[in-house]
PDB file of C-alpha atoms and ligand atoms in Angstrom:
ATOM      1  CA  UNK A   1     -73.799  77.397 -11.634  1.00 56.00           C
ATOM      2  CA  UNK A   2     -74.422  75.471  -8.841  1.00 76.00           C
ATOM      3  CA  UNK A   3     -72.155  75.840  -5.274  1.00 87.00           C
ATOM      4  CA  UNK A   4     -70.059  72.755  -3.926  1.00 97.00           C
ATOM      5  CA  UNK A   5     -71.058  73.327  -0.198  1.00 98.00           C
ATOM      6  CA  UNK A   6     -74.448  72.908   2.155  1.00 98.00           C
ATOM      7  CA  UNK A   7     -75.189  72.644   5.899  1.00 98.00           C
ATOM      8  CA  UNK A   8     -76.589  70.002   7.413  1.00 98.00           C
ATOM      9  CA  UNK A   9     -77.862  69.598  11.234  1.00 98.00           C
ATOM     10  CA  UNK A  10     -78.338  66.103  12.685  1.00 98.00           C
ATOM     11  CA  UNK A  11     -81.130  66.606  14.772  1.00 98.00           C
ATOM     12  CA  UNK A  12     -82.078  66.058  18.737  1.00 98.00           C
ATOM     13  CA  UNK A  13     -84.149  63.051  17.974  1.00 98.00           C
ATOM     14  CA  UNK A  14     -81.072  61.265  15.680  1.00 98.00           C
ATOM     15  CA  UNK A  15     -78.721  62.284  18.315  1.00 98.00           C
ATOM     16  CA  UNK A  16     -81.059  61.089  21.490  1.00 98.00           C
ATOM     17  CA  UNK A  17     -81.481  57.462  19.514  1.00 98.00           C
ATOM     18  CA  UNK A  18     -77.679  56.993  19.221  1.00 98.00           C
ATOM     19  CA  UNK A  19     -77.516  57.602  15.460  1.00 98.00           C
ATOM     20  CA  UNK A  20     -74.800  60.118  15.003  1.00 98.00           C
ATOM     21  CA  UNK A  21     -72.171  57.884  13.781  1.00 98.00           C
ATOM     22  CA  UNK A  22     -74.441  55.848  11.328  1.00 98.00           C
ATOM     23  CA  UNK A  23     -75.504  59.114   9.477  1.00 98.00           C
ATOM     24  CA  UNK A  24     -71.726  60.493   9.221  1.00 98.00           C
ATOM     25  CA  UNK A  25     -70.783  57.644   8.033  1.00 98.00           C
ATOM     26  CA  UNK A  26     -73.790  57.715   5.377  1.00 98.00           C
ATOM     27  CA  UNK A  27     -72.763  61.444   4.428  1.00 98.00           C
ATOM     28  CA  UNK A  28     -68.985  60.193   4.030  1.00 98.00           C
ATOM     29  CA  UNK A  29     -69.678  57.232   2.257  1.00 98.00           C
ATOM     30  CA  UNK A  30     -71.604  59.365  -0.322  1.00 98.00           C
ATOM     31  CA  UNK A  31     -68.583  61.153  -1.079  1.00 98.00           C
ATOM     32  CA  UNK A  32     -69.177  64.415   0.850  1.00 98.00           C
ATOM     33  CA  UNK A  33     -66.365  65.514   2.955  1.00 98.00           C
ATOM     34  CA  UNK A  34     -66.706  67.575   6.464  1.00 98.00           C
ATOM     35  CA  UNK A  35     -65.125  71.164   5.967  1.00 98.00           C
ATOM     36  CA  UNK A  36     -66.277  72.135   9.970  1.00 98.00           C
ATOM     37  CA  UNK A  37     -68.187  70.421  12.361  1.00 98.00           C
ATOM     38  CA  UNK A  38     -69.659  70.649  16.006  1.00 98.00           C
ATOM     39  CA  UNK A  39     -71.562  69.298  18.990  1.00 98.00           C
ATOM     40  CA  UNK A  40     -73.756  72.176  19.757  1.00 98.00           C
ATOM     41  CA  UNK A  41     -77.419  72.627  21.525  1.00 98.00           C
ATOM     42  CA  UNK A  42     -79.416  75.770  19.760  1.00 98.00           C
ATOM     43  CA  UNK A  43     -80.815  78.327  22.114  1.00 98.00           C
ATOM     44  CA  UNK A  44     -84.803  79.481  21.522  1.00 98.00           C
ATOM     45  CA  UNK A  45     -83.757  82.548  20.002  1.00 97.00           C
ATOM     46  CA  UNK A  46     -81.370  80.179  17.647  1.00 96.00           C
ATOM     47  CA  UNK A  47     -83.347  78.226  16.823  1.00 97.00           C
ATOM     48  CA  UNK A  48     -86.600  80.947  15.889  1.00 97.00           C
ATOM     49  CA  UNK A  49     -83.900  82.620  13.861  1.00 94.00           C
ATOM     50  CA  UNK A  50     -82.950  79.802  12.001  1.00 93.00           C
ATOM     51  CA  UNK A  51     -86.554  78.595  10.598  1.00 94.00           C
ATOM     52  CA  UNK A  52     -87.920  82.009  10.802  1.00 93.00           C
ATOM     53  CA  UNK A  53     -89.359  81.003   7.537  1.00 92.00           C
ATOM     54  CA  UNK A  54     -91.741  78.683   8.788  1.00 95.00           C
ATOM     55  CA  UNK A  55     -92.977  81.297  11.841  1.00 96.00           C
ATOM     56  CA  UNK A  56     -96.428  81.053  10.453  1.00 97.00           C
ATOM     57  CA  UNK A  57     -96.503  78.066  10.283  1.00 97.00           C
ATOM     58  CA  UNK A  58     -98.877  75.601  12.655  1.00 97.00           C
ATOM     59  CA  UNK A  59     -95.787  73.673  13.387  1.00 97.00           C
ATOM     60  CA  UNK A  60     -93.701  76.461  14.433  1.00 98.00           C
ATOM     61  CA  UNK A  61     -93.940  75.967  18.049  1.00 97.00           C
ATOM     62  CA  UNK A  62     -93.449  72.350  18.023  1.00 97.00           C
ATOM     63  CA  UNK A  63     -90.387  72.588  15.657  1.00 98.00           C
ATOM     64  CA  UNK A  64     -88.460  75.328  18.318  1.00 98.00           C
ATOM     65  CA  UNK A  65     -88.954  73.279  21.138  1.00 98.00           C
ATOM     66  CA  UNK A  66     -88.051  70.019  19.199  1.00 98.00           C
ATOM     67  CA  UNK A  67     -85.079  71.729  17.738  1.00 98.00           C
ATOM     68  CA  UNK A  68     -83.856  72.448  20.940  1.00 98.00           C
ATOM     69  CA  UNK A  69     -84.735  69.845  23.770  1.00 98.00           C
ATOM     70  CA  UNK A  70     -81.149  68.112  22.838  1.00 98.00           C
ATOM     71  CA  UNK A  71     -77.471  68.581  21.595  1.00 98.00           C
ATOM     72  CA  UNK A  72     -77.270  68.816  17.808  1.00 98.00           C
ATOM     73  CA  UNK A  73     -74.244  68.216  14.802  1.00 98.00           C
ATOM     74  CA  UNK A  74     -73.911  71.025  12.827  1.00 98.00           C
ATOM     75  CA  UNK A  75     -71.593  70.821   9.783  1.00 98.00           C
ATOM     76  CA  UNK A  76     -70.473  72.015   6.280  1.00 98.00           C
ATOM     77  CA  UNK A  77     -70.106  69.422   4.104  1.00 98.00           C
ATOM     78  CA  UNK A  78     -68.486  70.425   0.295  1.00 98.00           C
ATOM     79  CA  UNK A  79     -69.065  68.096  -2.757  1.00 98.00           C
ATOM     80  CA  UNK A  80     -69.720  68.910  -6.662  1.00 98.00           C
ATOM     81  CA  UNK A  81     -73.750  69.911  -6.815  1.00 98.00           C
ATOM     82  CA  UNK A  82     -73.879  69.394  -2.647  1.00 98.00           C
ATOM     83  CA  UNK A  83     -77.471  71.285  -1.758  1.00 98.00           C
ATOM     84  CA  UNK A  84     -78.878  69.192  -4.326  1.00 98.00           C
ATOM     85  CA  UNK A  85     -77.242  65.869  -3.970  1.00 98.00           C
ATOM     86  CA  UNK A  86     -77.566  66.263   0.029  1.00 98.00           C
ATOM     87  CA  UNK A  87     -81.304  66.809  -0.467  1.00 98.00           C
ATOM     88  CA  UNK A  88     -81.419  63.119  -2.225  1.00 98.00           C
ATOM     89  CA  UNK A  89     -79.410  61.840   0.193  1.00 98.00           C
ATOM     90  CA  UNK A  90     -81.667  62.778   3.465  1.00 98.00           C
ATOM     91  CA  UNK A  91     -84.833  61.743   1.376  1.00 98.00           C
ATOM     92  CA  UNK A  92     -88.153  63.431   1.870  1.00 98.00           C
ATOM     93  CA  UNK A  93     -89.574  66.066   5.010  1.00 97.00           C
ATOM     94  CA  UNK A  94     -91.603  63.063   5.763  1.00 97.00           C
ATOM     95  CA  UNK A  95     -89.998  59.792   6.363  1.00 97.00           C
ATOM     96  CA  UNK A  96     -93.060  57.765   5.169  1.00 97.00           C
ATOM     97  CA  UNK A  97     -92.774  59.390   1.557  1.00 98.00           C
ATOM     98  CA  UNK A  98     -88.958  59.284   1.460  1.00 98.00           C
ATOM     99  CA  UNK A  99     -87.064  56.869  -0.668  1.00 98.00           C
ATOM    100  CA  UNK A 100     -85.689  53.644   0.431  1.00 98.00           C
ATOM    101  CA  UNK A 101     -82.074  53.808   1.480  1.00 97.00           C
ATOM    102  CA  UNK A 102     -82.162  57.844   2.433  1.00 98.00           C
ATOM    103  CA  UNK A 103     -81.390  58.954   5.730  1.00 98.00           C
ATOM    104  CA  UNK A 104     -84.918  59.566   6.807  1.00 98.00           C
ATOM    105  CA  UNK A 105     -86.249  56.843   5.772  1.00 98.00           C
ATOM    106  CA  UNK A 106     -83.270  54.895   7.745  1.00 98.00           C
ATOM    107  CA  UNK A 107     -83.743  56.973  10.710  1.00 98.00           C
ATOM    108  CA  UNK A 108     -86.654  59.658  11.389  1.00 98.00           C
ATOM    109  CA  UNK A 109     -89.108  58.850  12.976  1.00 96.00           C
ATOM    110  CA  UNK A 110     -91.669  61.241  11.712  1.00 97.00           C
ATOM    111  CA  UNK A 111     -92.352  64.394   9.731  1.00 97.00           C
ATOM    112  CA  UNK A 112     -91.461  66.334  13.136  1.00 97.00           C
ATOM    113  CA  UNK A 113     -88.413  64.440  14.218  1.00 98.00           C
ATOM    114  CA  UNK A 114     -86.655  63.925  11.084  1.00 98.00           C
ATOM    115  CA  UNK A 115     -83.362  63.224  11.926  1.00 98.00           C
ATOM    116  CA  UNK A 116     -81.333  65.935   9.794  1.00 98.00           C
ATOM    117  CA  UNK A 117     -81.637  69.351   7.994  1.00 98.00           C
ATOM    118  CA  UNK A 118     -80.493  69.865   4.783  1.00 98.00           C
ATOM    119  CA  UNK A 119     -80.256  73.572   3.433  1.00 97.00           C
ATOM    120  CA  UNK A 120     -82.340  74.217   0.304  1.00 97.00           C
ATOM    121  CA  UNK A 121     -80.054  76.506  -1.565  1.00 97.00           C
ATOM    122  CA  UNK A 122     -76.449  77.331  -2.177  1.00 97.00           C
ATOM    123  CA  UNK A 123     -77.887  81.397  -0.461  1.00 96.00           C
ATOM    124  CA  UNK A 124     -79.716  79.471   2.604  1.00 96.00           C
ATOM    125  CA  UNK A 125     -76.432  76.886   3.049  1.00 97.00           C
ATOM    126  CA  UNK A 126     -73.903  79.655   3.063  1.00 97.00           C
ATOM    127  CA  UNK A 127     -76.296  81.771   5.832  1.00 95.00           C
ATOM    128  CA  UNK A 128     -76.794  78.543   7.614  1.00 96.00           C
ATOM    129  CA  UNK A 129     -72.891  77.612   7.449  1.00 97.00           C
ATOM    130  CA  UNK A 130     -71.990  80.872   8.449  1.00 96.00           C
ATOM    131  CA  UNK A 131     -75.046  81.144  11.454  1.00 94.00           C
ATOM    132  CA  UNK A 132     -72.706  78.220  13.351  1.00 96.00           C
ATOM    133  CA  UNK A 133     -68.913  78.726  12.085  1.00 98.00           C
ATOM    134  CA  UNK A 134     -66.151  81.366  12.132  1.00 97.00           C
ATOM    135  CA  UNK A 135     -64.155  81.220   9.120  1.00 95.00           C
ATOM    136  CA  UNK A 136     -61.114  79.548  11.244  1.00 97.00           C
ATOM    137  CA  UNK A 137     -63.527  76.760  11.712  1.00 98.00           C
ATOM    138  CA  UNK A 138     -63.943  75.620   8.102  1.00 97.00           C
ATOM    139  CA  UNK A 139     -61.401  73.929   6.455  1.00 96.00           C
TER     140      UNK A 139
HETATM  141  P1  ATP B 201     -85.173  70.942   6.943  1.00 95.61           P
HETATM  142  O1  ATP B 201     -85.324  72.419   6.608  1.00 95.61           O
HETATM  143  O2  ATP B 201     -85.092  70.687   8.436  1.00 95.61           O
HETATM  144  O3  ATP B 201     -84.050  70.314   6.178  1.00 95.61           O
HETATM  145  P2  ATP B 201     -87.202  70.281   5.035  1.00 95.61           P
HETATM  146  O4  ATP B 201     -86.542  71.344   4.204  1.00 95.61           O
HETATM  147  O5  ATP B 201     -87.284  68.919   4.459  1.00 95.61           O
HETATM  148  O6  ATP B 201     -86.484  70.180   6.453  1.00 95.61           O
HETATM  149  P3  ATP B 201     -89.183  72.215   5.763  1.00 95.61           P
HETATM  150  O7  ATP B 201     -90.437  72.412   5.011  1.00 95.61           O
HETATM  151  O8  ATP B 201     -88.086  73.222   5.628  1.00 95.61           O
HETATM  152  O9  ATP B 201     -88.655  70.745   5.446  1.00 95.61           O
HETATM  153  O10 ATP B 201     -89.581  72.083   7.301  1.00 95.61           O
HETATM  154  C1  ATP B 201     -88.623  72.330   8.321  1.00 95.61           C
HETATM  155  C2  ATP B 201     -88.826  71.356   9.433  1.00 95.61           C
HETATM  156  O11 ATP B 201     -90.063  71.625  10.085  1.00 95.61           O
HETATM  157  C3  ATP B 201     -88.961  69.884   9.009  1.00 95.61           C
HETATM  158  O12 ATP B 201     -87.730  69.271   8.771  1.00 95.61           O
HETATM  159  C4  ATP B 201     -89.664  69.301  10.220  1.00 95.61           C
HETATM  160  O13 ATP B 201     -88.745  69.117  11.305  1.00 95.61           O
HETATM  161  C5  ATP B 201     -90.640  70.419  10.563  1.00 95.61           C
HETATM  162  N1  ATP B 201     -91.930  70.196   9.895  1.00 95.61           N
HETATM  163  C6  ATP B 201     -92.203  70.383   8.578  1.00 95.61           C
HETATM  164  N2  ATP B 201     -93.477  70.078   8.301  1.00 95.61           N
HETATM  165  C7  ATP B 201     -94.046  69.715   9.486  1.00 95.61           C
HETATM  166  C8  ATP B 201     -95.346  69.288   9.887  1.00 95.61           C
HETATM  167  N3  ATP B 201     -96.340  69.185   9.006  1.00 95.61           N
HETATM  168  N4  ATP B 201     -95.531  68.993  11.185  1.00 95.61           N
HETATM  169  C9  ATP B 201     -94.530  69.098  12.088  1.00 95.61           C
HETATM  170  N5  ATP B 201     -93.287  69.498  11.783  1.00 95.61           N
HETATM  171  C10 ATP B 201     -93.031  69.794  10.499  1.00 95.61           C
HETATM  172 MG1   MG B 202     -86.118  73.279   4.917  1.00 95.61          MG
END
């Protein structure tokens, strides 16, 4: 059975370039609807915690210091099948593979700075919706 919620981040580099209301409007007009959202900036230790997965990676430093050089949108968005359908939506990690139309291809500039997180899982989206909202802030 698949869940009917994911979390999604617009990131510094989509926020810095003036793109916040474009990509709403993208996620709305897809037919996903905002249950909780926020203007936030994530702290170092945030930020480590939230793509602890990757701390091995080569990247790792880079991707902490990207993810939190600027204010960020965090949000729950619900929909039928809405990890996977989100992940078509935002298009490939790296805008030059993604598919026309997505959101990266639209609007990241590179495999870094891609413009918006997607969770990968109905587990990782409830962790990640919960990491940023009280329950009284989901609707
Ligand atoms: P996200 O988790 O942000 O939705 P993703 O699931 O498409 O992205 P991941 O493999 O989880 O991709 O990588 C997390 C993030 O780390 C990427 O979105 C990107 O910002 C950064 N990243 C991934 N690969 C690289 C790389 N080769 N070089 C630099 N940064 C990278
Ligand atoms: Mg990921």
């Amino acid at each position: 059975m698949t869940g009917n919620r994911t979390f999604t981040m617009i990131k510094p580099d989509a926020v810095e370039n003036g793109h916040i209301g474009a990509i709403l409007e993208k996620i709305t007009a897809a037919g996903f609807k905002i249950v909780a959202m926020k203007y936030t900036q994530l702290s170092r230790r945030d930020a480590e915690t939230f793509y602890a997965i990757h701390k091995e990676r080569p990247f790792f430093g880079e991707l902490v210091e990207f993810m939190t050089r600027g204010p960020i949108v965090a949000a729950i968005l619900e929909k039928d099948n809405a990890v996977e359908d989100f992940r078509a939506l935002i298009g490939a990690t790296n805008p030059e593979q993604a598919a026309e139309g997505t959101i990266r291809k639209l609007y990241a500039t590179s495999v870094a700075e891609n413009a918006v997180h997607g969770a990968d899982s109905d587990e990782n989206a409830a962790i990640e919706g919960a990491f940023h909202f009280s329950g009284r802030e989901i609707f």
